PDB file of C-alpha atoms in Angstrom:
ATOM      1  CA  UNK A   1      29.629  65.884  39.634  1.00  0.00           C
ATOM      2  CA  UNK A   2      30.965  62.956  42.147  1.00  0.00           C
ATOM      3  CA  UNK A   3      30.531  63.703  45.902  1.00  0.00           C
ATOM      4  CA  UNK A   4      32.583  61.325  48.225  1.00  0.00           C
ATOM      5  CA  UNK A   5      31.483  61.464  52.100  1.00  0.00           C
ATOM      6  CA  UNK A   6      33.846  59.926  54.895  1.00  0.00           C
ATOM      7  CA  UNK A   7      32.570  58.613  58.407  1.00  0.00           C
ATOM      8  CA  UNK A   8      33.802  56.633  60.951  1.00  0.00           C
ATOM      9  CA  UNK A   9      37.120  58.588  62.591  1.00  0.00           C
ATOM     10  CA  UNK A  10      37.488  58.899  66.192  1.00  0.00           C
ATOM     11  CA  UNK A  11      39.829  59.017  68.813  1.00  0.00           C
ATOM     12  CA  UNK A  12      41.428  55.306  70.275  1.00  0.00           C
ATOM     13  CA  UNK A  13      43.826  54.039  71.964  1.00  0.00           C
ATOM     14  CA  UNK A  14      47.255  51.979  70.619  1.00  0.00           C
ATOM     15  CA  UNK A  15      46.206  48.888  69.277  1.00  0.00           C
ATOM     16  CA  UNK A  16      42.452  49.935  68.938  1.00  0.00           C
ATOM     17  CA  UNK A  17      40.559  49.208  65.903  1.00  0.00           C
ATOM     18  CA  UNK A  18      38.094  52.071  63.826  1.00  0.00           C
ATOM     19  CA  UNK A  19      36.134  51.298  60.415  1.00  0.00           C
ATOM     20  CA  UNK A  20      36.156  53.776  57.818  1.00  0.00           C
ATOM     21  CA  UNK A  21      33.377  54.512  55.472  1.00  0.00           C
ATOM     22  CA  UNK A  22      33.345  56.210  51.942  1.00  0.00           C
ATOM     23  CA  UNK A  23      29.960  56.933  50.289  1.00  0.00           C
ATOM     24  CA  UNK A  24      29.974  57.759  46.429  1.00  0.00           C
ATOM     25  CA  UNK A  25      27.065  59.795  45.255  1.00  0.00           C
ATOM     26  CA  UNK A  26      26.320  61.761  41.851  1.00  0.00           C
ATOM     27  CA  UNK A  27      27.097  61.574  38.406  1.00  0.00           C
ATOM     28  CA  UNK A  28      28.057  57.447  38.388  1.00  0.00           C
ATOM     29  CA  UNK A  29      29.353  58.727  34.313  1.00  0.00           C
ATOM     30  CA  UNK A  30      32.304  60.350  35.809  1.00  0.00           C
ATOM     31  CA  UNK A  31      32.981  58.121  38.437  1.00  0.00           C
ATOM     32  CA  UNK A  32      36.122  56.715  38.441  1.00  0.00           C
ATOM     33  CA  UNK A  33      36.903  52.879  38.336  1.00  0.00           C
ATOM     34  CA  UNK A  34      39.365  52.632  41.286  1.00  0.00           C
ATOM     35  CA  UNK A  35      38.660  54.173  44.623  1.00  0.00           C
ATOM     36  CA  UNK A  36      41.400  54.584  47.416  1.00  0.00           C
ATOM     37  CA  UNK A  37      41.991  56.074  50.869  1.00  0.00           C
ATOM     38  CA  UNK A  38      44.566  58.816  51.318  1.00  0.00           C
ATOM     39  CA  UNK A  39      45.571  60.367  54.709  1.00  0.00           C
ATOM     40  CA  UNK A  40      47.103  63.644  55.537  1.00  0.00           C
ATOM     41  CA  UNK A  41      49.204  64.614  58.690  1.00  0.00           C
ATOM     42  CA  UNK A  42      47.868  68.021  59.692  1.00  0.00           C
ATOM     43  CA  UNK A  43      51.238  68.814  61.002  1.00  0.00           C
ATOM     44  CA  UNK A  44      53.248  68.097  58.180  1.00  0.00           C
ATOM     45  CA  UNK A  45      51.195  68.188  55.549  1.00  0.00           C
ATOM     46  CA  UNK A  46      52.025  65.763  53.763  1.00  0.00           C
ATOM     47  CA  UNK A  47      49.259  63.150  52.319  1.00  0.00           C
ATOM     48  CA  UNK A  48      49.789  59.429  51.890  1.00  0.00           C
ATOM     49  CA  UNK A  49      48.288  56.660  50.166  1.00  0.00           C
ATOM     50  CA  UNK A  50      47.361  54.323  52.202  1.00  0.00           C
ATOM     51  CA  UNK A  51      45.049  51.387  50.368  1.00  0.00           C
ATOM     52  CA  UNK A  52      43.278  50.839  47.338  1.00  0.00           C
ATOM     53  CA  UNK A  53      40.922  48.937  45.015  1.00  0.00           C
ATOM     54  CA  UNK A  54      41.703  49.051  41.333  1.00  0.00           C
ATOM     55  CA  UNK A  55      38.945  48.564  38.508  1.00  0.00           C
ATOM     56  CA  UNK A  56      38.939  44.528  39.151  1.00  0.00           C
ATOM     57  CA  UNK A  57      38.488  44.880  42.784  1.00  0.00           C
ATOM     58  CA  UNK A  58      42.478  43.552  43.712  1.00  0.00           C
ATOM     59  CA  UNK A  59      43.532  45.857  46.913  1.00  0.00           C
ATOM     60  CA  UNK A  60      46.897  47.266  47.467  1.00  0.00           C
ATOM     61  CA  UNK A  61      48.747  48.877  50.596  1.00  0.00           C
ATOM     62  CA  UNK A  62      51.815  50.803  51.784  1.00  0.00           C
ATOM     63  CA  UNK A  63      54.210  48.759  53.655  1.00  0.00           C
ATOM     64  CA  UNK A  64      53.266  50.849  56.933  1.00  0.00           C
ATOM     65  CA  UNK A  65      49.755  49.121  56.704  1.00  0.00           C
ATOM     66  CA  UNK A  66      49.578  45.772  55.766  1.00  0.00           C
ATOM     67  CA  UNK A  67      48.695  43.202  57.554  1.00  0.00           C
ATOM     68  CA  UNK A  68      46.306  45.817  60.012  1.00  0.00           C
ATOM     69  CA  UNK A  69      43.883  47.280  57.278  1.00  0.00           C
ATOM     70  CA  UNK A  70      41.403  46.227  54.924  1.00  0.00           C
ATOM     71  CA  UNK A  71      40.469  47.934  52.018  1.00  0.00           C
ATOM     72  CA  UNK A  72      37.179  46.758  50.536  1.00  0.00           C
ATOM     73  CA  UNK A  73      33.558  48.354  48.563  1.00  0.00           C
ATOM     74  CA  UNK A  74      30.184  46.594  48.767  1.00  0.00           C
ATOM     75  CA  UNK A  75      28.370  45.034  45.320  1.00  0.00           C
ATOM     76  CA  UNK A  76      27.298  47.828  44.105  1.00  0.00           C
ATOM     77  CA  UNK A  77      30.912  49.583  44.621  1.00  0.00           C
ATOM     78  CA  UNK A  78      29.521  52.496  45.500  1.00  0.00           C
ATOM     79  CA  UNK A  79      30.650  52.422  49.398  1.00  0.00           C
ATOM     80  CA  UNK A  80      34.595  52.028  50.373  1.00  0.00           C
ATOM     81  CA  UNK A  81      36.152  50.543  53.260  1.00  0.00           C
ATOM     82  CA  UNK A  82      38.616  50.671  55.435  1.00  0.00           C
ATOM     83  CA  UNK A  83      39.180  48.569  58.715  1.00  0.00           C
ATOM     84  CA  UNK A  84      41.882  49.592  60.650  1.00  0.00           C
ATOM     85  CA  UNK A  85      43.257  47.491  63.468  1.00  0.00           C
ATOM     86  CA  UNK A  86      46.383  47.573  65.832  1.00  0.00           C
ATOM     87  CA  UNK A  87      46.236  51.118  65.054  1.00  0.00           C
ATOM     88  CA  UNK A  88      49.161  53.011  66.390  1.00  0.00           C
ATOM     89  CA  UNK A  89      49.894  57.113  66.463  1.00  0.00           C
ATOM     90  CA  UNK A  90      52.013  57.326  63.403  1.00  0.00           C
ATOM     91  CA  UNK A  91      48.550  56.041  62.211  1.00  0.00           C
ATOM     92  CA  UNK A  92      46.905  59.729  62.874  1.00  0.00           C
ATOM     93  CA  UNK A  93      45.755  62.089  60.545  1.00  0.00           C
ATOM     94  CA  UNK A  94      43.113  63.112  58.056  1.00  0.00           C
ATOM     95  CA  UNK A  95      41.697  60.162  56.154  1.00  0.00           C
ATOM     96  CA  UNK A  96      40.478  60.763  52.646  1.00  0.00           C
ATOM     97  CA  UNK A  97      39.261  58.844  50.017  1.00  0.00           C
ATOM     98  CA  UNK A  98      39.228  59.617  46.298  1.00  0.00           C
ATOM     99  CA  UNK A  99      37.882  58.112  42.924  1.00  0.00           C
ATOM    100  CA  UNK A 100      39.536  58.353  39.623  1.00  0.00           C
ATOM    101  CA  UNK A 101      40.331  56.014  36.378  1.00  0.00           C
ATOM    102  CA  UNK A 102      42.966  53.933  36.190  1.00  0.00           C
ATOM    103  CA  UNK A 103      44.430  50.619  34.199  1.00  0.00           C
ATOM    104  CA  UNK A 104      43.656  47.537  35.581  1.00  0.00           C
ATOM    105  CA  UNK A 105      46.964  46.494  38.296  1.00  0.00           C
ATOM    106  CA  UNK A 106      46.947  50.072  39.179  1.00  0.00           C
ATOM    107  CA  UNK A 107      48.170  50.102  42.960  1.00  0.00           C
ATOM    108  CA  UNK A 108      47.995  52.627  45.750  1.00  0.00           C
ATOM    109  CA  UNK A 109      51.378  53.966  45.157  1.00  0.00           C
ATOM    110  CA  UNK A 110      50.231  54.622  41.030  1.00  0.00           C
ATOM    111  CA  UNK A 111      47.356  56.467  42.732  1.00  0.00           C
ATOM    112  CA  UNK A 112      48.916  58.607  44.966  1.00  0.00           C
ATOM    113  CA  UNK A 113      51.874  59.344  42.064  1.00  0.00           C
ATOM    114  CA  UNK A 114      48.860  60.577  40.152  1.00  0.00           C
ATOM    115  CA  UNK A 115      46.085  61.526  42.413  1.00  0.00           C
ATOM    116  CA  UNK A 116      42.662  61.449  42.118  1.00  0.00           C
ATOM    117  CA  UNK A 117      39.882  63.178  40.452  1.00  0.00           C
ATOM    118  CA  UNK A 118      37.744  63.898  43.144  1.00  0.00           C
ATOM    119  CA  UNK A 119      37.696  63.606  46.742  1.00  0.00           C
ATOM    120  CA  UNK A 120      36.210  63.472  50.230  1.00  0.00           C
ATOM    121  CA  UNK A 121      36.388  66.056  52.864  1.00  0.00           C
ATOM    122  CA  UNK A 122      37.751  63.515  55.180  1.00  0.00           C
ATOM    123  CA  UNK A 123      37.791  62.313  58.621  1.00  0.00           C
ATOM    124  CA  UNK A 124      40.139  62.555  61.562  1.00  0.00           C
ATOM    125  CA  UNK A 125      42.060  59.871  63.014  1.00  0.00           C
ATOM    126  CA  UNK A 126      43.448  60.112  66.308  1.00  0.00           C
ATOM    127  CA  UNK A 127      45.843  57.191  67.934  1.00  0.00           C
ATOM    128  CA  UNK A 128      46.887  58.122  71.620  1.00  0.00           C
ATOM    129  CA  UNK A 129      49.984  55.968  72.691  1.00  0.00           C
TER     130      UNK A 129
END
């Protein structure tokens, strides 16, 4: 069994900045070898990828988001990242991050085609203009 556990949402302002945490714990066997952060729009639910870190560490990004975030895990890759600046409200939602196993030069938008294995509760995002 592979618990993820998200931290770090809050409420800012346009153009703010908020760090996102993801925490693996459990079973490192089932594990997957890319992690990525998802987010879903309560009001149309609909969920996004949004960044990712395939099994050699190389990050990928929708178009919405690069150049403001950074994905990124610590040594032991057992924490994900996510810094978020110049946030803006089409930015809002749910943020999620998942685990699961795929080839090396797997990007964010392979991920989210496929999904993940297993996933965070997630935490809420929320850009005022």
């Amino acid at each position: 069994q592979v618990e993820l556990m998200e931290s770090g949402g809050g409420s800012v302002q346009a153009g703010g900045s908020l760090r996102l945490t993801c925490v693996a714990s459990g079973d490192r066997q089932y594990r997957g070898t890319s992690m990525a952060w998802f987010r879903r729009d309560p009001l149309k639910n609909r969920r996004e990828g949004v960044a990712a870190i395939d099994h050699n560490g190389i990050p990928s990004y929708v178009d919405s988001v690069k150049g403001r975030f950074t994905v990124s895990q610590d040594s032991t890759r057992n924490t994900l990242y996510l810094e978020m600046n110049d946030l803006k409200p089409e930015d809002s939602g749910v943020y999620m991050c998942g685990t699961a196993n795929f080839a090396d030069g797997s990007t964010i938008a392979t991920m989210e085609r496929f999904g993940m294995d297993f996933w965070g509760r997630g935490t809420l995002v929320t850009v005022s203009p």
